[in-house]
Amino acid sequence: MAIDKIINFLTSIRLTVVCLALAMILVFIGTLAQVDKGIFIVQKEFFQSLIVISDLRVFNYRIPIVFPGGYLIGLVLLLNLVASFIKQFSLQAKRIGLMLTHVGLLVLLIGQLFIDQFHTESNMRLIEGQSLNYSESYNRCELAFIKTSDPQFDTVVAIPESHLYKGNIIRNPHMPFQVKIHEYHPNSRLENLPQGSANAASTLGAGRSIRVLPMPLETKTDTRNAPSAIIEIIGDNVPAGTWLASFFLDQPQVFTVGNERWTFVLRPERYYKPYYITLIDFTHEKYPGTDIPKNFSSRVKITNPQSGEEREVLIYMNNPLRYGGETYYQGSFDPNDDRVSILQVVRNPAWTTPYIACVLVGVGMVIHFVTNLGVFVSEQRKK
Amino acid sequence: MKKFIPFILLGVFGLWALNSLRPPAPKNGFDFAAFGSLPALLNGRIQPLDSVARNCLLQIRSRATVRYPIEQSSEPQNVAKTEKFETMLPVEWLAEVLFNPAKADERRIFVVDHPELLSLLKLSEGKQFLSFNQLRPHFPEIDRQAERAMKIEPARRTTFEKQVVKLYTGLVVFQRLKNSMFPEDYGNFTNALSDLRNVLAPGVEAFRASQAKKEFNQNDLNRLVMAMQKWDVVARSAYPRLIPSDKNQHSSESWHSPGESVLHLVHDPTATLPKPVQLFAAMSAAYLQNNPEEFNKTVSEYESWLASSYSEELSKAKRESLFNNFAPFAKAREIYIFAFLLACFSLFNLTDWVRRSSLYLLALAFVLHTVGILFRMSIEGRPPVTNLYSSVVFVGWVVVLIGLYVEKKFPFGISILVASIGGFATQIVAHYLSLSGDTMEVLRAVLDTNFWLATHVVTIAMGYGAVYFAGLFAVIYIILGVFTKRLTPDLARLLNRIVYGIMCFAILFSFLGTVLGGIWADQSWGRFWGWDPKENGALIIVLWTAIYLHARWGKLVSERGLMNMAVFGNVVTSWSWFGVNMLGVGLHSYGFMDTAAFWLLVFICSQLAIIGIGSLPLKHWKSFAHQEIIDESVEAAKTTA
């Protein structure tokens, strides 16, 4: 019967072995692929996908790879685990250890497959004395339009990078104009030009004396891409022409819409928070006579206007600050400026799942192996 | 009579090992052992001058020993077959560099053997032993080549570039050493200090007069300035910082060179130099006058001075110096090899005294191994594993520990075989790793946590040890089964169960260790899992041991197949431990290794070859062919009956 066959297949240990073997091969190829593509891309293409359609660079050859992706293998393993669990559920003492182990694995897989989506990482670069109420994304950017004419408030419309592709026209009720993307380069380089050159990126703003050159995407861990876009602002009372928005141009460019004053800038995507972090003091200890880092620590002050909180706290290696649903780690520093501290900010609502999973698996394994070892040793004694 | 042999062997080797606990005898009367136990600050940690010498030698000639040909020619020439070599104690050499730099310049301690480097320096082929003076004319060229090569990422340098950078670095270290006590130009410490005494007072007077816009002696001022510039070189480039400050400034930052002490005198020319500087000056004078009694007396006096305000540093330095001379790991390595040979022999000679001899030797080596690890822990103040070197030493220890336990439960001698192989193989790898630098180097900030080092790292290392033990055990199974008749069905079944047991242990520790690593990463960087090569490597080990266990439980694979899988575990673990370091990506990269990559490949091929042999049909197995014939004749008897 077909149903029986399917059930047999889903609950078979053979399926487990095959899936584990595929997982092992996937992890191995993924590790090799990182050398060329960088962890971020490999994570997306190999581990967080259903099918891997990619390539692997071996010496100077590119070998195409088509393979089941991490999510697919994970899902099949999950089905296999749940199916066998249902079939073999037993509260017998000698099976409890194994049961517990596999429940733990279930929690781990579910956590990683589904809840992992909500994990975000960003960073906060502070110089001593500076306060910030936002952190910045490592690899995503946003094109932000800011109305600065009102003395009390700024209106910010932040367009995420995913909307910045050639030909797209962006409309938003808060913007009395439309933004058309003429060109978009996910990674780029800029060159200065004499004004009026034919190769100038745009007809208005800073882009008049700059040339944009597209670049291949960065693959090394600590480097980020620097996108650039050529945009046109369309509407009544808006100057006609194109502008250059670039990651390198961190000074906002100004334009007027009638009697409203607007600026725009292409910057790392911001995650705003309802509180401020101020860096009071950053210390960077090195081992005497060397450049080897011994200890970093940042003394920060949290100022929360909503809750009225105002307190100082020390963040250092292996000792993060957990606040507001986010965790602040001592991430890094600026080798050229001793007063700069870079905090890593992580939001991960599912951070407890790996801990729970691992306790379950660990306890389960210990129970199982201890009871088995007991049996084995007593059998040997009888001989 | 024969039953006493194990004890006799134990006694002989034990005494041999204990003998190294005695400090080396004085040379020409000079107690270099005591001199070598004096503390100094180098690369961020307090270490004895003995370690300073060894660590500098590693950078200068890739060996912690001093061996040089005694022909002192100005022309570099091939090392003739009849050329005699001499050796010095590391700290003896250091004393010469510190106190008599001109003589040290003539010792042919630099080794150049890369063919392209030799031709660049216009030297003939073959390994060349060169002195600093002999290399002097080539400095501009070496500088140029090294400067270019150092701009290239270390992992991408060719072997020539690596060698030229190494030579350059060695020369810089040597130069810095010569200027760690006093400016090299003066020839010796006594001259330097007497010149100082001559120029200091008049110079300072001239300086003050010039500041007050009065008439002053330009000559006096010039001489002072020149002297101070020389001493400034010492202050800036001293490689070990030899001089501890006064009691009230007691922290590691307070170690400096005599240069700083001299520069301070400009502010107060009537002050005396700090006691340590005076004592080193006296040591220097005694050394040059060939007066060992005075030298030893001064060293003793310095020790007493240190004992009053730097007792902790002095004690640590003494312990480390003792450890260096004792060299417990080197001793253990030799004894493991003997245990291995005896264990091989015991598999074919079934009298018990051979097995017990190998067991006792194994235990002795294990004790030395343990003592070495404990020594290191006490010196560093850290858990047993802090870097790649110590991980290798510890994994070897785990393999031997498991071996001793299994041998006790199943005294067949096979575990001794496995344990001794694990012991000496890891010691050889560790020794090779120790040549790349200070094995007790300080830990970078993120690793500066004893809790996680003690839990995550130790657990993972135990997991590695278990997988290797099971793998080696399986290798013995295959070799015994295919090439000898010793593998009876009962023994085979038992070995199988032992491997199964060890693999259970392996998955438990590998999994726990991986998880602890994830938790550490979560505490440090905010993400439990990042698909970093090292993390992936650990995951692969867990996956492989899980595959083994599921294959066994599901009866998907035969006994032979399971043994083959266990052997493959060796490949998987070696990849995870060493292979991933050679990729240079992610947060776990420790640096590029060349020769290491070659030997890793050799090891992996050897294991695959054994798996190949293990896959041979049963009739090719000497142990089972016999069994098959019996089975066939039983079957034949049944049908005819």
XYZ file of N, CA, C and O in Angstrom, chain A residues 121-265:
580
model
N 21.582 41.472 13.068
C 22.837 41.964 13.643
C 23.144 43.324 13.069
O 22.965 43.540 11.866
N 23.614 44.230 13.907
C 23.993 45.551 13.409
C 25.117 46.059 14.291
O 25.498 45.393 15.248
N 25.641 47.216 13.971
C 26.675 47.741 14.859
C 26.507 49.213 15.139
O 25.809 49.935 14.433
N 27.133 49.632 16.258
C 27.012 51.003 16.703
C 28.425 51.526 16.893
O 29.163 51.021 17.736
N 28.797 52.504 16.096
C 30.148 53.036 16.183
C 30.101 54.352 16.948
O 29.498 55.319 16.516
N 30.722 54.350 18.096
C 30.652 55.528 18.949
C 32.039 56.051 19.243
O 32.954 55.277 19.514
N 32.151 57.388 19.243
C 33.392 58.007 19.693
C 33.120 58.528 21.094
O 31.976 58.817 21.435
N 34.137 58.576 21.905
C 33.906 58.962 23.300
C 33.149 60.280 23.371
O 33.534 61.262 22.765
N 32.056 60.268 24.103
C 31.224 61.469 24.235
C 30.015 61.460 23.313
O 29.072 62.225 23.497
N 30.017 60.562 22.309
C 28.923 60.578 21.349
C 27.736 59.758 21.851
O 27.912 58.759 22.548
N 26.539 60.200 21.482
C 25.333 59.438 21.812
C 24.619 59.066 20.539
O 24.523 59.875 19.620
N 24.117 57.843 20.491
C 23.357 57.412 19.319
C 22.099 56.696 19.769
O 22.084 56.033 20.811
N 21.038 56.854 18.959
C 19.841 56.071 19.253
C 19.505 55.134 18.107
O 18.366 54.744 17.909
N 20.522 54.789 17.317
C 20.289 53.818 16.270
C 21.564 53.015 16.073
O 22.657 53.449 16.430
N 21.400 51.831 15.485
C 22.564 51.041 15.081
C 22.462 50.840 13.575
O 21.391 51.047 12.991
N 23.575 50.449 12.974
C 23.622 50.358 11.521
C 23.832 48.934 11.052
O 24.559 48.174 11.675
N 23.215 48.597 9.918
C 23.367 47.261 9.369
C 24.771 47.059 8.811
O 25.411 47.997 8.351
N 25.243 45.820 8.854
C 26.570 45.514 8.317
C 26.591 45.523 6.811
O 27.581 45.859 6.196
N 25.511 45.072 6.202
C 25.608 44.965 4.746
C 24.427 45.546 4.002
O 24.449 45.566 2.804
N 23.399 46.032 4.712
C 22.305 46.612 3.949
C 22.363 48.126 4.047
O 22.771 48.693 5.067
N 21.914 48.746 2.979
C 21.886 50.208 2.968
C 20.464 50.696 2.756
O 19.573 49.923 2.407
N 20.272 51.984 2.982
C 18.976 52.578 2.693
C 19.214 53.951 2.077
O 20.209 54.623 2.353
N 18.278 54.325 1.220
C 18.332 55.660 0.640
C 17.340 56.496 1.443
O 16.143 56.262 1.398
N 17.827 57.421 2.193
C 16.976 58.177 3.114
C 16.725 59.576 2.585
O 17.659 60.294 2.216
N 15.441 59.921 2.540
C 15.057 61.290 2.175
C 14.562 61.978 3.435
O 13.673 61.469 4.113
N 15.108 63.132 3.737
C 14.797 63.791 5.006
C 14.319 65.208 4.736
O 15.000 65.998 4.085
N 13.113 65.493 5.268
C 12.604 66.860 5.143
C 13.068 67.635 6.360
O 12.727 67.305 7.490
N 13.861 68.670 6.109
C 14.460 69.388 7.230
C 13.875 70.769 7.447
O 14.377 71.550 8.234
N 12.782 71.078 6.701
C 12.301 72.456 6.810
C 11.631 72.743 8.141
O 11.705 73.856 8.654
N 11.037 71.727 8.760
C 10.351 71.969 10.031
C 11.383 72.078 11.158
O 12.195 71.202 11.326
N 11.336 73.175 11.942
C 12.352 73.326 12.987
C 12.220 72.311 14.113
O 13.181 72.030 14.818
N 11.024 71.745 14.323
C 10.834 70.801 15.427
C 11.148 69.374 15.054
O 11.679 68.614 15.847
N 10.746 68.980 13.864
C 10.891 67.571 13.478
C 11.574 67.432 12.137
O 11.539 68.327 11.314
N 12.174 66.284 11.939
C 12.606 65.889 10.606
C 11.693 64.759 10.181
O 11.357 63.885 10.978
N 11.282 64.783 8.939
C 10.534 63.638 8.402
C 11.504 62.805 7.596
O 12.178 63.320 6.704
N 11.569 61.533 7.921
C 12.529 60.668 7.227
C 11.774 59.582 6.481
O 10.930 58.895 7.055
N 12.062 59.454 5.201
C 11.544 58.323 4.439
C 12.760 57.484 4.041
O 13.604 57.929 3.274
N 12.842 56.289 4.610
C 14.026 55.459 4.343
C 13.645 54.341 3.395
O 12.780 53.529 3.696
N 14.260 54.343 2.216
C 13.953 53.338 1.203
C 14.987 52.223 1.293
O 16.180 52.458 1.077
N 14.564 50.986 1.619
C 15.536 49.906 1.737
C 16.185 49.551 0.405
O 15.598 49.773 -0.659
N 17.355 48.982 0.476
C 18.152 48.680 -0.710
C 17.408 47.770 -1.681
O 17.644 47.835 -2.887
N 16.526 46.925 -1.131
C 15.824 45.986 -2.010
C 14.963 46.700 -3.042
O 14.618 46.134 -4.057
N 14.586 47.969 -2.760
C 13.773 48.718 -3.728
C 14.614 49.453 -4.749
O 14.093 50.065 -5.666
N 15.920 49.422 -4.544
C 16.780 50.216 -5.423
C 17.281 49.344 -6.564
O 18.342 48.746 -6.488
N 16.507 49.215 -7.587
C 16.986 48.516 -8.773
C 16.582 49.310 -9.983
O 15.665 50.129 -9.951
N 17.284 49.037 -11.078
C 17.132 49.861 -12.268
C 15.690 49.879 -12.751
O 15.055 48.851 -12.878
N 15.194 51.077 -13.009
C 13.866 51.216 -13.563
C 12.770 51.376 -12.509
O 11.640 51.716 -12.841
N 13.052 51.131 -11.283
C 12.006 51.206 -10.260
C 11.645 52.659 -9.959
O 12.505 53.531 -9.944
N 10.349 52.884 -9.745
C 9.900 54.221 -9.334
C 9.264 54.084 -7.960
O 8.365 53.271 -7.761
N 9.751 54.856 -7.029
C 9.314 54.728 -5.636
C 8.411 55.894 -5.281
O 8.752 57.054 -5.506
N 7.239 55.518 -4.727
C 6.315 56.547 -4.273
C 6.031 56.326 -2.808
O 6.008 55.192 -2.328
N 5.816 57.442 -2.097
C 5.491 57.310 -0.686
C 4.643 58.517 -0.279
O 4.927 59.634 -0.693
N 3.576 58.279 0.498
C 2.693 59.401 0.846
C 3.411 60.565 1.534
O 2.968 61.691 1.452
N 4.552 60.286 2.206
C 5.226 61.376 2.892
C 6.160 62.175 1.984
O 6.710 63.179 2.406
N 6.363 61.694 0.766
C 7.245 62.412 -0.152
C 6.409 63.074 -1.238
O 5.706 62.365 -1.975
N 6.473 64.384 -1.382
C 5.729 65.066 -2.450
C 6.423 64.944 -3.803
O 6.394 65.858 -4.617
N 7.074 63.836 -4.049
C 7.751 63.597 -5.315
C 7.939 62.103 -5.452
O 7.680 61.326 -4.521
N 8.379 61.705 -6.637
C 8.705 60.289 -6.846
C 10.193 60.165 -7.087
O 10.844 61.099 -7.531
N 10.691 58.995 -6.787
C 12.130 58.759 -6.991
C 12.274 57.651 -8.024
O 11.765 56.553 -7.852
N 12.987 57.958 -9.102
C 13.197 56.939 -10.132
C 14.660 56.512 -10.101
O 15.568 57.339 -10.053
N 14.866 55.188 -10.115
C 16.235 54.671 -10.087
C 16.697 54.445 -11.525
O 16.143 53.596 -12.232
N 17.694 55.205 -11.924
C 18.218 55.027 -13.284
C 19.241 53.903 -13.325
O 19.282 53.110 -14.247
N 20.109 53.911 -12.318
C 21.158 52.874 -12.262
C 21.376 52.499 -10.810
O 21.220 53.349 -9.922
N 21.741 51.251 -10.595
C 22.081 50.853 -9.227
C 23.230 49.850 -9.265
O 23.197 48.880 -10.010
N 24.277 50.108 -8.482
C 25.418 49.207 -8.406
C 25.607 48.759 -6.961
O 25.902 49.593 -6.112
N 25.456 47.456 -6.660
C 25.560 47.020 -5.264
C 26.930 47.263 -4.631
O 27.049 47.410 -3.441
N 27.980 47.318 -5.475
C 29.298 47.674 -4.950
C 29.955 48.567 -5.983
O 29.835 48.329 -7.192
N 30.597 49.619 -5.515
C 31.102 50.580 -6.495
C 32.332 51.300 -5.970
O 32.728 51.159 -4.823
N 32.897 52.066 -6.863
C 34.059 52.893 -6.542
C 33.813 54.242 -7.199
O 33.209 54.302 -8.257
N 34.297 55.323 -6.579
C 34.084 56.650 -7.171
C 35.416 57.259 -7.578
O 36.428 57.033 -6.929
N 35.378 58.050 -8.656
C 36.566 58.779 -9.103
C 36.207 60.233 -9.298
O 35.137 60.540 -9.828
N 37.129 61.114 -8.911
C 36.863 62.538 -9.128
C 37.095 62.911 -10.588
O 37.987 62.369 -11.239
N 36.298 63.803 -11.085
C 36.442 64.286 -12.464
C 36.418 65.812 -12.478
O 35.833 66.419 -11.586
N 37.032 66.410 -13.456
C 36.829 67.862 -13.597
C 35.368 68.121 -13.959
O 34.752 67.330 -14.657
N 34.842 69.262 -13.448
C 33.419 69.512 -13.635
C 33.098 69.658 -15.112
O 33.859 70.241 -15.878
N 31.926 69.137 -15.468
C 31.499 69.261 -16.851
C 31.979 68.119 -17.723
O 31.752 68.119 -18.927
N 32.624 67.118 -17.136
C 33.086 65.988 -17.962
C 31.916 65.206 -18.495
O 30.844 65.168 -17.898
N 32.200 64.534 -19.585
C 31.133 63.747 -20.214
C 30.746 62.549 -19.373
O 29.611 62.091 -19.387
N 31.690 61.988 -18.605
C 31.413 60.765 -17.847
C 30.794 61.025 -16.493
O 30.659 60.101 -15.701
N 30.449 62.257 -16.217
C 29.922 62.566 -14.887
C 28.697 61.719 -14.594
O 27.911 61.402 -15.471
N 28.568 61.349 -13.304
C 27.501 60.430 -12.927
C 26.115 61.050 -13.042
O 25.154 60.386 -13.392
N 26.023 62.347 -12.720
C 24.694 62.940 -12.728
C 24.770 64.391 -13.163
O 25.861 64.947 -13.301
N 23.595 64.983 -13.363
C 23.581 66.370 -13.813
C 23.412 67.345 -12.656
O 23.571 68.538 -12.813
N 23.049 66.847 -11.484
C 22.863 67.716 -10.333
C 23.676 67.189 -9.163
O 23.979 65.999 -9.085
N 23.987 68.079 -8.252
C 24.608 67.652 -6.993
C 26.063 67.218 -7.144
O 26.748 67.537 -8.103
N 26.517 66.466 -6.154
C 27.924 66.067 -6.107
C 28.329 65.231 -7.300
O 29.497 65.211 -7.689
N 27.357 64.532 -7.869
C 27.677 63.628 -8.966
C 28.179 64.294 -10.225
O 28.625 63.610 -11.141
N 28.140 65.615 -10.281
C 28.564 66.299 -11.495
C 30.064 66.183 -11.719
O 30.549 66.303 -12.827
N 30.797 65.986 -10.603
C 32.242 65.902 -10.782
C 32.781 64.552 -10.330
O 33.911 64.415 -9.891
N 31.915 63.553 -10.431
C 32.315 62.211 -9.989
C 31.922 61.194 -11.046
O 30.890 61.323 -11.695
N 32.775 60.190 -11.158
C 32.451 59.098 -12.059
C 32.247 57.842 -11.225
O 32.988 57.589 -10.281
N 31.203 57.060 -11.570
C 30.912 55.841 -10.802
C 31.412 54.627 -11.558
O 31.172 54.485 -12.747
N 32.130 53.727 -10.837
C 32.599 52.498 -11.469
C 32.045 51.316 -10.691
O 32.281 51.206 -9.494
N 31.305 50.444 -11.357
C 30.783 49.267 -10.644
C 31.943 48.349 -10.239
O 32.958 48.281 -10.922
N 31.788 47.686 -9.109
C 32.825 46.775 -8.607
C 32.201 45.415 -8.298
O 31.015 45.353 -7.981
N 33.003 44.335 -8.330
C 32.454 43.028 -7.931
C 32.164 43.043 -6.430
O 32.776 43.797 -5.689
N 31.249 42.174 -6.007
C 30.853 42.137 -4.602
C 32.006 41.682 -3.712
O 32.799 40.837 -4.104
N 32.057 42.230 -2.511
C 33.096 41.860 -1.551
C 32.795 40.485 -0.955
O 31.633 40.171 -0.726
N 33.857 39.712 -0.713
C 33.628 38.397 -0.110
C 34.310 38.220 1.244
O 33.975 37.339 1.982
N 35.260 39.069 1.553
C 35.956 38.877 2.827
C 35.055 39.268 3.988
O 34.197 40.132 3.863
N 35.297 38.628 5.143
C 34.375 38.769 6.271
C 34.181 40.197 6.743
O 33.076 40.631 6.974
N 35.254 40.941 6.926
C 35.085 42.235 7.579
C 34.908 43.393 6.615
O 34.953 44.541 7.018
N 34.739 43.110 5.333
C 34.602 44.221 4.387
C 33.141 44.336 3.972
O 32.424 43.341 3.902
N 32.726 45.565 3.705
C 31.338 45.717 3.264
C 31.306 46.286 1.865
O 32.256 46.917 1.406
N 30.145 46.100 1.219
C 29.956 46.649 -0.121
C 29.569 48.116 -0.032
O 28.916 48.531 0.925
N 29.969 48.875 -1.032
C 29.660 50.306 -1.057
C 28.809 50.591 -2.291
O 29.337 50.795 -3.379
N 27.481 50.586 -2.125
C 26.634 50.776 -3.304
C 26.547 52.236 -3.739
O 26.817 53.153 -2.964
N 26.184 52.409 -5.001
C 25.899 53.739 -5.531
C 24.671 53.646 -6.428
O 24.412 52.598 -7.028
N 23.918 54.740 -6.513
C 22.736 54.751 -7.381
C 22.617 56.096 -8.074
O 22.980 57.135 -7.510
N 22.134 56.041 -9.308
C 21.847 57.298 -10.014
C 20.332 57.431 -10.030
O 19.624 56.564 -10.553
N 19.858 58.493 -9.403
C 18.417 58.628 -9.210
C 17.914 59.920 -9.828
O 18.684 60.854 -10.102
N 16.599 59.916 -10.080
C 15.976 61.135 -10.554
C 14.793 61.437 -9.648
O 14.029 60.542 -9.305
N 14.673 62.690 -9.256
C 13.548 63.080 -8.402
C 12.512 63.740 -9.303
O 12.786 64.752 -9.960
N 11.352 63.104 -9.353
C 10.342 63.567 -10.309
C 9.164 64.175 -9.567
O 8.656 63.596 -8.622
N 8.725 65.354 -10.016
C 7.543 65.952 -9.416
C 7.478 67.422 -9.754
O 8.364 67.961 -10.421
N 6.380 68.079 -9.284
C 6.292 69.523 -9.514
C 7.241 70.214 -8.563
O 7.535 69.724 -7.480
N 7.696 71.377 -8.942
C 8.566 72.211 -8.093
C 9.857 71.519 -7.698
O 10.434 71.822 -6.657
N 10.257 70.550 -8.523
C 11.486 69.819 -8.205
C 12.493 70.077 -9.301
O 12.143 70.051 -10.476
N 13.737 70.347 -8.975
C 14.737 70.590 -10.026
C 14.865 69.353 -10.915
O 14.875 68.220 -10.427
N 14.947 69.591 -12.209
C 15.010 68.472 -13.161
C 16.446 68.010 -13.315
O 17.379 68.809 -13.355
N 16.586 66.694 -13.419
C 17.932 66.173 -13.623
C 18.171 64.950 -12.764
O 17.287 64.474 -12.055
N 19.388 64.429 -12.845
C 19.716 63.224 -12.081
C 20.700 63.569 -10.968
O 21.403 64.568 -11.016
N 20.670 62.719 -9.967
C 21.579 62.875 -8.813
C 22.347 61.576 -8.593
O 21.889 60.504 -8.924
N 23.489 61.729 -7.938
C 24.259 60.546 -7.545
C 24.116 60.332 -6.041
O 24.423 61.228 -5.251
N 23.582 59.159 -5.681
C 23.537 58.792 -4.257
C 24.545 57.679 -4.072
O 24.528 56.687 -4.799
N 25.479 57.834 -3.121
C 26.502 56.801 -2.978
C 26.857 56.605 -1.513
O 26.785 57.541 -0.711
N 27.247 55.399 -1.188
C 27.693 55.077 0.171
C 28.868 55.954 0.574
O 29.039 56.295 1.732
N 29.665 56.341 -0.420
C 30.841 57.158 -0.127
C 30.473 58.603 0.168
O 31.244 59.333 0.774
N 29.311 59.050 -0.333
C 28.928 60.443 -0.120
C 28.097 60.502 1.154
O 26.866 60.392 1.116
N 28.774 60.645 2.304
C 27.989 60.622 3.540
C 27.447 61.993 3.924
O 26.695 62.108 4.886
N 27.793 63.011 3.168
C 27.152 64.315 3.399
C 25.839 64.356 2.627
O 25.830 64.129 1.431
N 24.719 64.615 3.305
C 23.432 64.644 2.580
C 23.432 65.756 1.525
O 24.026 66.816 1.731
N 22.777 65.464 0.403
C 22.667 66.476 -0.647
C 21.303 67.150 -0.552
O 20.301 66.499 -0.246
N 21.301 68.434 -0.818
C 20.107 69.247 -0.542
C 19.353 69.561 -1.822
O 19.953 69.812 -2.858
N 18.032 69.529 -1.746
C 17.224 70.049 -2.852
C 15.937 70.613 -2.265
O 15.588 70.332 -1.112
N 15.273 71.460 -3.049
C 14.041 72.051 -2.536
C 12.853 71.597 -3.364
O 12.950 71.372 -4.561
N 11.747 71.417 -2.654
C 10.494 71.097 -3.325
C 9.539 72.224 -2.958
O 8.976 72.233 -1.865
N 9.448 73.179 -3.871
C 8.625 74.351 -3.549
C 9.298 75.092 -2.393
O 10.447 75.517 -2.486
N 8.608 75.200 -1.237
C 9.264 75.871 -0.107
C 9.697 74.884 0.968
O 9.987 75.251 2.096
N 9.717 73.593 0.602
C 10.196 72.592 1.545
C 11.660 72.282 1.224
O 12.058 72.186 0.086
N 12.429 72.106 2.322
C 13.838 71.789 2.140
C 14.042 70.303 2.438
O 13.703 69.821 3.518
N 14.583 69.608 1.462
C 14.802 68.168 1.619
C 16.279 67.836 1.428
O 16.996 68.542 0.732
N 16.689 66.752 2.068
C 18.043 66.226 1.770
C 17.902 64.724 1.525
O 16.900 64.112 1.910
N 18.918 64.138 0.898
C 18.929 62.679 0.770
C 20.354 62.172 0.957
O 21.331 62.896 0.724
N 20.441 60.940 1.380
C 21.770 60.323 1.564
C 21.613 58.803 1.483
O 20.575 58.253 1.867
